[in-house]
Coordinates of C-alpha atoms in Angstrom, one line a residue:
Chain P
X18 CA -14.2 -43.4 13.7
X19 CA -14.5 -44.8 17.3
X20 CA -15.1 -48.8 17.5
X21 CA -15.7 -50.3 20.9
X22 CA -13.3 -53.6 21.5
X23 CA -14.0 -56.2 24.0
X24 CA -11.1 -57.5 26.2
X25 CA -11.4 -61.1 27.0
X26 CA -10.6 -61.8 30.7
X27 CA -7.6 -63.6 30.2
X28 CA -6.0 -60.0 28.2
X29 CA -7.1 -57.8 30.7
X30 CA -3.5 -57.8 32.8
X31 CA -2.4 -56.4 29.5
X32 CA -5.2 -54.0 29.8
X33 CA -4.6 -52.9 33.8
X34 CA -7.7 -54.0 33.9
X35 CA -10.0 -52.8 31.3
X36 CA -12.4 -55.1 29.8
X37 CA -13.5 -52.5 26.6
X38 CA -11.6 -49.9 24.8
X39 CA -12.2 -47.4 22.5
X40 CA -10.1 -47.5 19.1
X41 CA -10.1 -45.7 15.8
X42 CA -10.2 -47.6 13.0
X43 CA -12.0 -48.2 9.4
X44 CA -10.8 -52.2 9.1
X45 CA -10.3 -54.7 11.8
X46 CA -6.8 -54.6 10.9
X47 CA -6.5 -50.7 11.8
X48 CA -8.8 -51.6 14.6
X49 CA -6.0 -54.1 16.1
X50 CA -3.3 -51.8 15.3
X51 CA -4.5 -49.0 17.9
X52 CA -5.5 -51.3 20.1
X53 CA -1.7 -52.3 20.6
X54 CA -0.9 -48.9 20.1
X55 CA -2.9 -48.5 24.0
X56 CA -1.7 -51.7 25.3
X57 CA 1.6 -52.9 23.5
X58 CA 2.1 -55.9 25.3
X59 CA -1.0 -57.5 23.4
X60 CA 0.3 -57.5 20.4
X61 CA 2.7 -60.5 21.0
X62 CA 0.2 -61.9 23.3
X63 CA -2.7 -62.5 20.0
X64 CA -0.9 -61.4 16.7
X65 CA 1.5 -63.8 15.4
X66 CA 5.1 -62.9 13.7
X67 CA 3.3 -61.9 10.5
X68 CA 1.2 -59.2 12.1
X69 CA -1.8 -61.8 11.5
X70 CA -3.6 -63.3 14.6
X71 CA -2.3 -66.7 16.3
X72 CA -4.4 -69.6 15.1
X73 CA -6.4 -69.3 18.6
X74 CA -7.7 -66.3 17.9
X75 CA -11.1 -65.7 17.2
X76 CA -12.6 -61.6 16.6
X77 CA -16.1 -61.1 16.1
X78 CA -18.0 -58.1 14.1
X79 CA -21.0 -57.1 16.2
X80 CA -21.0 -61.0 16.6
X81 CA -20.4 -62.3 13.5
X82 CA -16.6 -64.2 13.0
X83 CA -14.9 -62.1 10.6
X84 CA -13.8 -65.3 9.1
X85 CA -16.9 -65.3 7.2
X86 CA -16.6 -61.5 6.1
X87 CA -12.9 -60.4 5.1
X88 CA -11.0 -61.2 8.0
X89 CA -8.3 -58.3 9.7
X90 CA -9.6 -56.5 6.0
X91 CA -13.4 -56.7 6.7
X92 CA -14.6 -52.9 7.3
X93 CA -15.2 -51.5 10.5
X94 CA -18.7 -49.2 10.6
X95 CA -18.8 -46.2 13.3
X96 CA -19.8 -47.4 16.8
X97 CA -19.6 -50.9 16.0
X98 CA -18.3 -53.9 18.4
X99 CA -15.0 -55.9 18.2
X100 CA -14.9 -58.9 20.6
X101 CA -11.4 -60.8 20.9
X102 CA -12.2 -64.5 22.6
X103 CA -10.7 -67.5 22.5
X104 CA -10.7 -70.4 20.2
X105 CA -10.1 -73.0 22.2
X106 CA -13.7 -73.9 23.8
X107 CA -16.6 -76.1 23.3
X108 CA -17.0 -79.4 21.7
Chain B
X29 CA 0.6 -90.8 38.3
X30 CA -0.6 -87.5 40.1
X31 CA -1.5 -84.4 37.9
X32 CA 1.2 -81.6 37.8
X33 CA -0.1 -78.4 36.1
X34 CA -1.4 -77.7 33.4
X35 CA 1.0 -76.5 30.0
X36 CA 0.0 -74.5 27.0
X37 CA -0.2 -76.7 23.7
X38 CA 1.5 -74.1 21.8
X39 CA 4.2 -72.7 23.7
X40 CA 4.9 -74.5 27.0
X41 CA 3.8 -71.8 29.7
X42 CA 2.6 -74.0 32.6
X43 CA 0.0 -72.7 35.0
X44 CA -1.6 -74.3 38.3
X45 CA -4.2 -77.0 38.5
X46 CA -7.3 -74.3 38.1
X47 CA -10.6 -73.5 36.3
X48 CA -8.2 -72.3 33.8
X49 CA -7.8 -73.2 29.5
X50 CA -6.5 -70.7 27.6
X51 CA -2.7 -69.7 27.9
X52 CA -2.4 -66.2 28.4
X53 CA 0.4 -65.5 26.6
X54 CA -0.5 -67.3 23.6
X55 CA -4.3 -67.9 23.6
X56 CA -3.3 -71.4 23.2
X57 CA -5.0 -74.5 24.8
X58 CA -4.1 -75.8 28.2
X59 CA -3.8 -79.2 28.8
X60 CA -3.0 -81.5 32.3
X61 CA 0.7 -82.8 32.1
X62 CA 1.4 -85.7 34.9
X63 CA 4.1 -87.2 36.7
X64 CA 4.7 -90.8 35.1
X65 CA 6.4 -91.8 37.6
X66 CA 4.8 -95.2 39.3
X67 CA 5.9 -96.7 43.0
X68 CA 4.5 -100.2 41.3
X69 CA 5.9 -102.0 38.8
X70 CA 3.7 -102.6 35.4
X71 CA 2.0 -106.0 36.6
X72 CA 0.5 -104.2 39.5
X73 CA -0.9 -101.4 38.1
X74 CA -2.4 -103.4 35.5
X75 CA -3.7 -105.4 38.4
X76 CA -4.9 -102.5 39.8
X77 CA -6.8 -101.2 37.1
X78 CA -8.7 -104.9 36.8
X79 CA -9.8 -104.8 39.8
X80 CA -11.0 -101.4 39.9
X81 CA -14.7 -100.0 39.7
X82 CA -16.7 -100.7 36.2
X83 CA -16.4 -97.2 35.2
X84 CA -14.3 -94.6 34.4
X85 CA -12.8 -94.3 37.8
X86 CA -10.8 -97.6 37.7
X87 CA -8.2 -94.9 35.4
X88 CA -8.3 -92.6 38.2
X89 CA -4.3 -92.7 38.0
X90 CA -4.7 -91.1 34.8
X91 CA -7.3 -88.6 35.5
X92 CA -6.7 -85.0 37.0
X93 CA -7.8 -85.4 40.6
X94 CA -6.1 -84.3 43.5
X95 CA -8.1 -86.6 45.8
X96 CA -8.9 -89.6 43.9
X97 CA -12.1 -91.5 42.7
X98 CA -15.2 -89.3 44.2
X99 CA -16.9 -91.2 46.6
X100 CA -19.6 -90.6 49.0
X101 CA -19.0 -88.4 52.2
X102 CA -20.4 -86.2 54.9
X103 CA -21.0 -83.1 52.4
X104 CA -25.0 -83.3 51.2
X105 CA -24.5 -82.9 47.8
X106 CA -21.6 -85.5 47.8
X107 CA -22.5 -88.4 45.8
X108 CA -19.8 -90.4 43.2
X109 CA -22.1 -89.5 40.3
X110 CA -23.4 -91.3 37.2
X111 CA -21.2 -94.2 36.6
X112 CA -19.7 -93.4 33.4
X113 CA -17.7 -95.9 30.9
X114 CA -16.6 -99.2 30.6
X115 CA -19.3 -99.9 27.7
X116 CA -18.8 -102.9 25.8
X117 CA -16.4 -103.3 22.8
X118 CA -18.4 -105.9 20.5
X119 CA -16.7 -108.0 17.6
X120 CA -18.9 -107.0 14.7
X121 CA -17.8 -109.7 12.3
X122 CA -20.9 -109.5 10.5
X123 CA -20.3 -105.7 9.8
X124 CA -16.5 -106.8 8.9
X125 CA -17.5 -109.1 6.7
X126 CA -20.1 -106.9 4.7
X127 CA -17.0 -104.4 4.2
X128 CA -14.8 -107.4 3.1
X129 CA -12.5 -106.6 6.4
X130 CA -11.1 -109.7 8.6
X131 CA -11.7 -107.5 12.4
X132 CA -14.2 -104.6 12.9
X133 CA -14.8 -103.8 16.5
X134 CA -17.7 -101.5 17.8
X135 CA -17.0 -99.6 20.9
X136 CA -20.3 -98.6 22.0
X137 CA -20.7 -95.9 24.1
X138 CA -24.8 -95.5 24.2
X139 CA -24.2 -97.4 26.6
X140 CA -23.9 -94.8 29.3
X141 CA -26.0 -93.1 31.7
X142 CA -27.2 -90.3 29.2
X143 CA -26.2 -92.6 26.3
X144 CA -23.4 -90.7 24.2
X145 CA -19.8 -90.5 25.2
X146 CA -20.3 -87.1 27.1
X147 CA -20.9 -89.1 30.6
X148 CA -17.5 -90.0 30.4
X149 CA -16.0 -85.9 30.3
X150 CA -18.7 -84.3 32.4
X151 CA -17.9 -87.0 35.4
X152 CA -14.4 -85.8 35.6
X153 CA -15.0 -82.4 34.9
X154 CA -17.8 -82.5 37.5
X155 CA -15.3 -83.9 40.0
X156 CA -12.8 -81.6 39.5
X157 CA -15.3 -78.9 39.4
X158 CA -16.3 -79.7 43.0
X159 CA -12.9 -80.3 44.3
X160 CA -11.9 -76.2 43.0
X161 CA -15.6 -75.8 44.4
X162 CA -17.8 -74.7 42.2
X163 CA -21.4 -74.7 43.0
X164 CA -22.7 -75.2 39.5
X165 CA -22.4 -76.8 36.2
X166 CA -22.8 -75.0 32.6
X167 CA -22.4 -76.1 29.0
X168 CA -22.5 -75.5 25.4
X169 CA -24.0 -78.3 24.1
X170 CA -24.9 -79.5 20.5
X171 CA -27.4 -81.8 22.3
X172 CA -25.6 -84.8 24.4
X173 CA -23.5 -82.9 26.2
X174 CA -26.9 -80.9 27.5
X175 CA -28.6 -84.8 28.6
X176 CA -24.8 -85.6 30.0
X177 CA -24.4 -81.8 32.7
X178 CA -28.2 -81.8 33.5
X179 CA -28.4 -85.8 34.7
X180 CA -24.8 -85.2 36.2
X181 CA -25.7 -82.1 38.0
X182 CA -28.9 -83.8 39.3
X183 CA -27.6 -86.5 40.6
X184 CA -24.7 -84.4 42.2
X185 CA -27.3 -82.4 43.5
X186 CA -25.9 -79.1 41.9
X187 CA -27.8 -76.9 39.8
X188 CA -27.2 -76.3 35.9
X189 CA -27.1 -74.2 32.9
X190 CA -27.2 -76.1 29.5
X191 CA -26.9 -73.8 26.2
X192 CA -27.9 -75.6 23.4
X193 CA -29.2 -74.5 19.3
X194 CA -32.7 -74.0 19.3
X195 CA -32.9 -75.9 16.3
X196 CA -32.0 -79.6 18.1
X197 CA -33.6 -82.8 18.1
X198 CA -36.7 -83.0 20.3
X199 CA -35.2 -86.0 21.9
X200 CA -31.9 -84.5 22.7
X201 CA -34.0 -81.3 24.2
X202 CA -36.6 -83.4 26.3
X203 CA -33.5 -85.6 27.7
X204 CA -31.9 -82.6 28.8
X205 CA -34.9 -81.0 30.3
X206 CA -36.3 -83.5 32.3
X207 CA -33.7 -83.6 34.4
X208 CA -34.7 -80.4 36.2
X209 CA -31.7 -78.2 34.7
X210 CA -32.0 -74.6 33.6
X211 CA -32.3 -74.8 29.8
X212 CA -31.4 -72.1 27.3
X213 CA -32.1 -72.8 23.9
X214 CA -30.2 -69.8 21.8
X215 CA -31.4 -68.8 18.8
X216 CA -28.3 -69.7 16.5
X217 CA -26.0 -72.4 15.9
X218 CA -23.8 -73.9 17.9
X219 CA -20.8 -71.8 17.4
X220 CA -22.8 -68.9 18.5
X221 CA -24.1 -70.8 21.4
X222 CA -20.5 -71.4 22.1
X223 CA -19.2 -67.6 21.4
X224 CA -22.0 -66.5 24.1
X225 CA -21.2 -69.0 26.8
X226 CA -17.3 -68.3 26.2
X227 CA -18.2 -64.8 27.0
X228 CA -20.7 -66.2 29.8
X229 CA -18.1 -68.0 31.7
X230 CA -16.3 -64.4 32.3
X231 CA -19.0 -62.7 33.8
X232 CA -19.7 -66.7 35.7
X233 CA -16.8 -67.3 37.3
X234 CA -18.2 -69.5 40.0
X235 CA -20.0 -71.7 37.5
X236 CA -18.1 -74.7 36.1
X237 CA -18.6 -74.1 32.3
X238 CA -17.2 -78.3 31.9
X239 CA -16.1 -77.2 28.0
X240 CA -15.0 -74.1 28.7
X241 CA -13.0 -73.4 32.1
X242 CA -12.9 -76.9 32.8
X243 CA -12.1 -77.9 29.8
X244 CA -8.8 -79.0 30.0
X245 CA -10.1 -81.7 32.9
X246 CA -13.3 -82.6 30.9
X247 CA -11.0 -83.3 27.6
X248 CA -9.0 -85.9 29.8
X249 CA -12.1 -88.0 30.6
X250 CA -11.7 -89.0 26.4
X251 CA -8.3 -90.9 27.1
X252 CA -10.7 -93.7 29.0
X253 CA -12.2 -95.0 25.9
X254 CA -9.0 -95.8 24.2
X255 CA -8.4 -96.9 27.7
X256 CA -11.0 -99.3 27.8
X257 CA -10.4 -100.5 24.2
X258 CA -6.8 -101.5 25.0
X259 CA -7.9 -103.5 28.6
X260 CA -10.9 -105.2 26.2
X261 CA -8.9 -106.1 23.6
X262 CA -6.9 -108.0 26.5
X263 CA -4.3 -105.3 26.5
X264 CA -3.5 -105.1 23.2
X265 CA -3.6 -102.3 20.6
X266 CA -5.6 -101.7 17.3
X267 CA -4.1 -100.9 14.2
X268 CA -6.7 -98.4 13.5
X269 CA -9.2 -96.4 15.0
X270 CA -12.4 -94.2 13.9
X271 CA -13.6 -90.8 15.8
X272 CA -15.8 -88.9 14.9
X273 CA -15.2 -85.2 15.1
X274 CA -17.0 -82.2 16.4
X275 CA -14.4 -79.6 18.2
X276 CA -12.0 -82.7 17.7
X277 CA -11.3 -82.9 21.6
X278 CA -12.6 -86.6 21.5
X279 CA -10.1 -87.7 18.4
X280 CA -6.8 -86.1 20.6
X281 CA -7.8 -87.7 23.8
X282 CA -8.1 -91.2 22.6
X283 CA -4.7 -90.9 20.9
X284 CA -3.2 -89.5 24.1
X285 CA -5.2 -92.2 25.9
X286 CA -2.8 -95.0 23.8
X287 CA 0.0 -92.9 23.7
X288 CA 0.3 -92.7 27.3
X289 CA 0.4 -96.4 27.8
X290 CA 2.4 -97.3 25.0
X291 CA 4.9 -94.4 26.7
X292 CA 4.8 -96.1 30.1
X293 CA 4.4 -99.7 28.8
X294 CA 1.5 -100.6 29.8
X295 CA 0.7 -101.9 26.6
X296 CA 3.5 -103.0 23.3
X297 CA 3.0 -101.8 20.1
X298 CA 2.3 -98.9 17.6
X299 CA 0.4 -96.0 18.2
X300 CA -3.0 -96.5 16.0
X301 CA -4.0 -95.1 12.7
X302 CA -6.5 -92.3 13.7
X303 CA -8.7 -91.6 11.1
X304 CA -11.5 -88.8 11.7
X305 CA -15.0 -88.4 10.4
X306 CA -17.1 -85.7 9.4
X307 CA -20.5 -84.9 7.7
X308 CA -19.9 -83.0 4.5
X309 CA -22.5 -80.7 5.8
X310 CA -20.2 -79.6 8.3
X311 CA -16.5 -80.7 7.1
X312 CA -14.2 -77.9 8.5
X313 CA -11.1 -80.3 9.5
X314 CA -11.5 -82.4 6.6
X315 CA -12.3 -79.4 4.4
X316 CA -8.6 -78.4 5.8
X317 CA -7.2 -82.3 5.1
X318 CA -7.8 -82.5 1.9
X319 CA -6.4 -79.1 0.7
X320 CA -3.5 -79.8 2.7
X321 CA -3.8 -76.9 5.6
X322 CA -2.8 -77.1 8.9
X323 CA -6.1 -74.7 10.1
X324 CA -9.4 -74.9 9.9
X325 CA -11.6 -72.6 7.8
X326 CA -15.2 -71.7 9.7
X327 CA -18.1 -73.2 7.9
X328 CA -22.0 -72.8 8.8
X329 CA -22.7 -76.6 9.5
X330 CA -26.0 -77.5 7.4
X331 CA -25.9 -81.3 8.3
X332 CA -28.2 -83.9 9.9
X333 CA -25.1 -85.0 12.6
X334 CA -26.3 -82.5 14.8
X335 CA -24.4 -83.3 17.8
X336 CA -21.1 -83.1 15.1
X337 CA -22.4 -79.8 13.9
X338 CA -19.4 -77.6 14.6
X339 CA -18.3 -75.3 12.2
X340 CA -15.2 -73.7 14.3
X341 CA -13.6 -77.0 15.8
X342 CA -11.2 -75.8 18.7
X343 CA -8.8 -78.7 18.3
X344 CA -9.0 -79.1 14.6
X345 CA -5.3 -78.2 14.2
X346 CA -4.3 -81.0 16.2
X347 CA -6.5 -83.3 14.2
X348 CA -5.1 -82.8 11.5
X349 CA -1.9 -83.1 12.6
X350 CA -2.5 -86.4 14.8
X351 CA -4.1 -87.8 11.6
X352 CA -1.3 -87.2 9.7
X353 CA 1.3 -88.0 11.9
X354 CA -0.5 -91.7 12.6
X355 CA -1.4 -92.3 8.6
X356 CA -4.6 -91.9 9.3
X357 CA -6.6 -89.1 7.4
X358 CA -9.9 -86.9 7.5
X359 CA -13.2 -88.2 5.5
X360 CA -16.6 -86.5 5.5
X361 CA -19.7 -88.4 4.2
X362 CA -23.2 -86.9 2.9
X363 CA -26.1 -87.2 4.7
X364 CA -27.3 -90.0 2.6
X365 CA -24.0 -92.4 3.5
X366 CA -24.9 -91.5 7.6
X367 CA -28.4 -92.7 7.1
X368 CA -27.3 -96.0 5.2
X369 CA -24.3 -95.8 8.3
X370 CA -26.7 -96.2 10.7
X371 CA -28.8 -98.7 9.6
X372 CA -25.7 -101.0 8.4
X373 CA -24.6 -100.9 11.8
X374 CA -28.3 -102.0 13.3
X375 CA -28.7 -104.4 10.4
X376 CA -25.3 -106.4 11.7
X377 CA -24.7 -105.5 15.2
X378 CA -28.0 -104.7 16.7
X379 CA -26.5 -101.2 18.0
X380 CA -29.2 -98.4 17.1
X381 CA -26.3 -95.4 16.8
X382 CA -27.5 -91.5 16.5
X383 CA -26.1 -89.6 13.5
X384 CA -22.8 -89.4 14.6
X385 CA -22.3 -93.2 14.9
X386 CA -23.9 -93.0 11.2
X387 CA -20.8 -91.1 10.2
X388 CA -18.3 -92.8 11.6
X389 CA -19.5 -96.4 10.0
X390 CA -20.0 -94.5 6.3
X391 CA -16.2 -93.3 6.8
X392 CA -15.2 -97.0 8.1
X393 CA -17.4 -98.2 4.6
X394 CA -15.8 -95.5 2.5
X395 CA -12.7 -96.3 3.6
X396 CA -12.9 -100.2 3.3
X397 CA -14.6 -99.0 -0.6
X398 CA -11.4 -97.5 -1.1
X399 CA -9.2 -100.3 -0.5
X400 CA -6.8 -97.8 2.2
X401 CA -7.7 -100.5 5.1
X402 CA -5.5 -103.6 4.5
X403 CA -7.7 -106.4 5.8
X404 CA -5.2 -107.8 7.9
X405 CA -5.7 -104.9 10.2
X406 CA -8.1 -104.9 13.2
X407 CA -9.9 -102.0 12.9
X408 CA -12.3 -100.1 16.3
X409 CA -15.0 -98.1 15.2
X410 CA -16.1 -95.3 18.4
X411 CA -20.1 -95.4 18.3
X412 CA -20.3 -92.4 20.3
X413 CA -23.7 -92.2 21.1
X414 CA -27.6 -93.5 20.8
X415 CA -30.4 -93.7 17.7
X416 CA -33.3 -92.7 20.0
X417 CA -31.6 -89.0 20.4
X418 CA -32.1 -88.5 16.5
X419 CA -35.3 -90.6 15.4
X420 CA -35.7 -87.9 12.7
X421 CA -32.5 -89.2 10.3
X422 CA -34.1 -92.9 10.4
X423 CA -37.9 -92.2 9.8
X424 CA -39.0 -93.6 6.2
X425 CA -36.0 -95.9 6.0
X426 CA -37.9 -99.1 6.4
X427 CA -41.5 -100.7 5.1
X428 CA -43.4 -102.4 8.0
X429 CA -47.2 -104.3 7.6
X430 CA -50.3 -103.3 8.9
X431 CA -53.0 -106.1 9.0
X432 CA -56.2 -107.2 10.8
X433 CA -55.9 -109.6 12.8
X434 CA -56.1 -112.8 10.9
X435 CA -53.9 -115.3 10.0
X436 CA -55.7 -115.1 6.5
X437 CA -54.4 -111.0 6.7
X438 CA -51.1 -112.4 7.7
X439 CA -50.4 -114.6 5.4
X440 CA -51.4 -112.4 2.4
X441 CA -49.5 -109.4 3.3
X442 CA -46.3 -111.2 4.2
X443 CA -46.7 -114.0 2.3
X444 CA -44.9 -116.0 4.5
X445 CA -45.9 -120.0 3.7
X446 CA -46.4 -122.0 7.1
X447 CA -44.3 -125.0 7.7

């Protein structure tokens, strides 16, 4: 199952450039895992030592925080969109 | 003081003075880090910031600049701005009093061009913005930060972008509007005005998104209200201080703001208690507080404090940390306790605060309920903006007479006996 992930601008030099991949994947978990399987210096850059994401990390489900769902265990549908963006604006 | 670069909170990676906030290594927050070293010795620079202009600018050694104050020059759309800051601190021994507390003072910032605290952040990020060049200004807004870009950019002469809930306050919505900015009401709340813009500000590099790429400039305009407490108190410090909290960028900055001084010596004493307020419609940090975490949880904010409805607060680690470290804590109040907030405050001060204000005097009365404020201590509440943006919270909350007019009508409806 083929998910589309956004790449925020300020990942994309660990992307050569690319601002969306394509990833297999059924959780967001699986999801991350292939995405730093096609670009391995992400995974230090958002996951921290526990293989969770750093605390200023924020992934959305077809917009939706997957805070709200099951986090890196929330299911993944066919064709949907995982955006990676910052947590550190507004207020 | 000049600016130096700007460091990642989290792990130290310093970058160059640019529309840049998020470390790329880390997807921490970027902050401005300075050179404290002064030429002039502390008497003089105190002097210096006396005599300085009534607003924010008389910090300008403490503000992110390259060039200094903004002033007016050959460019057309060079003007200094709205003149943010240096609001009045008011002894509210009245409101002391009514919480059994010897010292309560009010810092009000309504009184600023747009009326909330927002003036203060948007004039330096709007500076900064047009020193890097930027031809416009852009915000996510839960309301006054929307009234505080679109006045800015007008009188800048700049166009703007304002992002804002659809479900605000008219008031906020028509003080944003009239203003002549470009105004998108989104239909969501304001973290998913915030996601959008976040993603906006990618695609918009040559806009100055003031909470988002300027962020870590717009954050530093905070420190001038603990500034300006400090100087007003005749360079003294509180013992305690009350912020309310949205993204929590306001709470950090005024503990920087004192911890900067105390560091140089510009002022003697302990850092503050910093004790932050929420509505427990929308309670994320002291959600987090209370259960002892050191992250925030999302919520979906359901609360009449608008402008403090943030259910994903950037800096709420560091609130919760700062509270701790200081003593202080994280209190959230119903909507109930913010509408008998606001009218305490009216009642003994004769300062009409929005909702937020409301929540910050119902955590100053809870706390003073509680018995955690000794009443030795001298205590500064942060008003942080005005009642007419939220008319809403206060209609119904008094009686009022209707008569004809006749002294006869008068007298029998108010029953007030002539002397």
């Amino acid at each position: 199952m083929a998910v589309t992930v956004k790449i925020p601008t300020q990942l994309r030099s660990a992307t050569g450039g690319e601002s969306v991949a394509s990833v297999e994947g059924a959780t967001v978990s699986e999801v991350l895992d292939g995405l730093f399987v096609q670009f391995g210096e992400l995974r230090e850059r958002i996951a921290d030592e526990d293989g969770g994401l750093r605390r200023f990390v924020n992934v959305y489900l077809s917009g939706e925080d997957i805070r709200f769902l099951d986090g890196v265990a929330t299911r993944v549908p066919d064709g949907a969109e995982l955006t990676i963006l910052p947590a550190v604006a507004g207020g | 003081m000049a600016a130096e670069n700007l460091r990642c909170k989290e792990c130290g990676t310093e970058y160059p003075l640019e529309a840049l906030y998020v470390c790329e290594r880390c997807f921490g927050p970027l902050e401005v880090t300075y050179d404290y070293g002064f030429a002039d010795d502390l008497a003089t620079l105190r002097r210096r910031i006396q005599g300085g202009s009534q607003d924010v600018w008389r910090y300008a050694d403490f503000l992110p600049l390259a060039g200094g104050p903004p002033g007016p020059s050959n460019h057309l759309a060079s003007r200094a701005g709205l003149p943010a800051g240096w609001t009045p601190l008011i002894n509210a021994d009245r409101l002391a009093e009514r919480l059994g507390l010897r010292e309560v003072w009010v810092k009000n910032d309504a009184a600023n061009p747009t009326h909330s605290f927002k003036d203060r952040v948007v004039a330096v990020a709007s500076a900064r913005a047009r020193e890097l060049g930027f031809g416009a200004l852009a915000c996510a807004s839960t309301g006054n930060l929307g009234n505080a870009v679109a006045a800015q950019a007008a009188a800048l002469g700049l166009p703007s972008y304002v992002f804002i809930p659809s479900d605000l306050e008219e008031q906020k919505i028509l003080g944003t509007g009239i203003y002549g900015t470009n105004l998108v009401a989104v239909r969501g709340n304001y973290d998913e005005v915030n996601r959008l813009c976040t993603e906006l500000s990618a695609e918009h590099d040559d806009w100055a998104f003031v909470n988002i790429n300027m962020r870590p400039y717009y954050s530093e305009g905070s420190k001038t209200l603990a500034y300006e407490i400090v100087e007003q108190l005749g360079w003294e410090l509180p013992d305690r201080c009350i912020v309310p909290v949205a993204s929590g960028s306001l709470f950090t900055k005024v503990h920087r703001g004192f911890a900067e001084w105390i560091e140089l010596g510009l002022v003697e004493g302990r850092q503050p208690v910093m004790n932050a307020a929420q509505a427990s419609g929308c309670a994320p940090v002291a959600n987090a507080f209370a259960a002892g975490q050191d992250f925030c949880q999302p919520v979906r904010p359901n609360t009449i404090a608008k402008s403090l409805a943030i259910g994903n607060p950037a800096d709420g680690p560091y609130v919760l940390e700062l509270a701790r470290r200081t003593g202080g804590g994280v209190d959230a109040v119903s909507d109930d306790q913010i509408r008998a907030g606001i009218g305490l405050l009216a009642e003994t001060t004769g300062i009409f605060t929005e909702t937020a204000g409301g929540v910050s005097v119902a955590v100053l009365s809870e706390l003073a309920r509680r018995g955690d404020i000794d009443p030795d201590e001298r205590v500064v509440l942060v008003i942080t903006g005005d009642g007419l943006k939220t008319l809403d919270a206060v209609r119904g909350s008094f009686d009022s007479y209707e008569i004809d007019p006749t002294l006869e009508d008068f007298e029998a409806a108010v029953g007030v006996a002539a002397i």
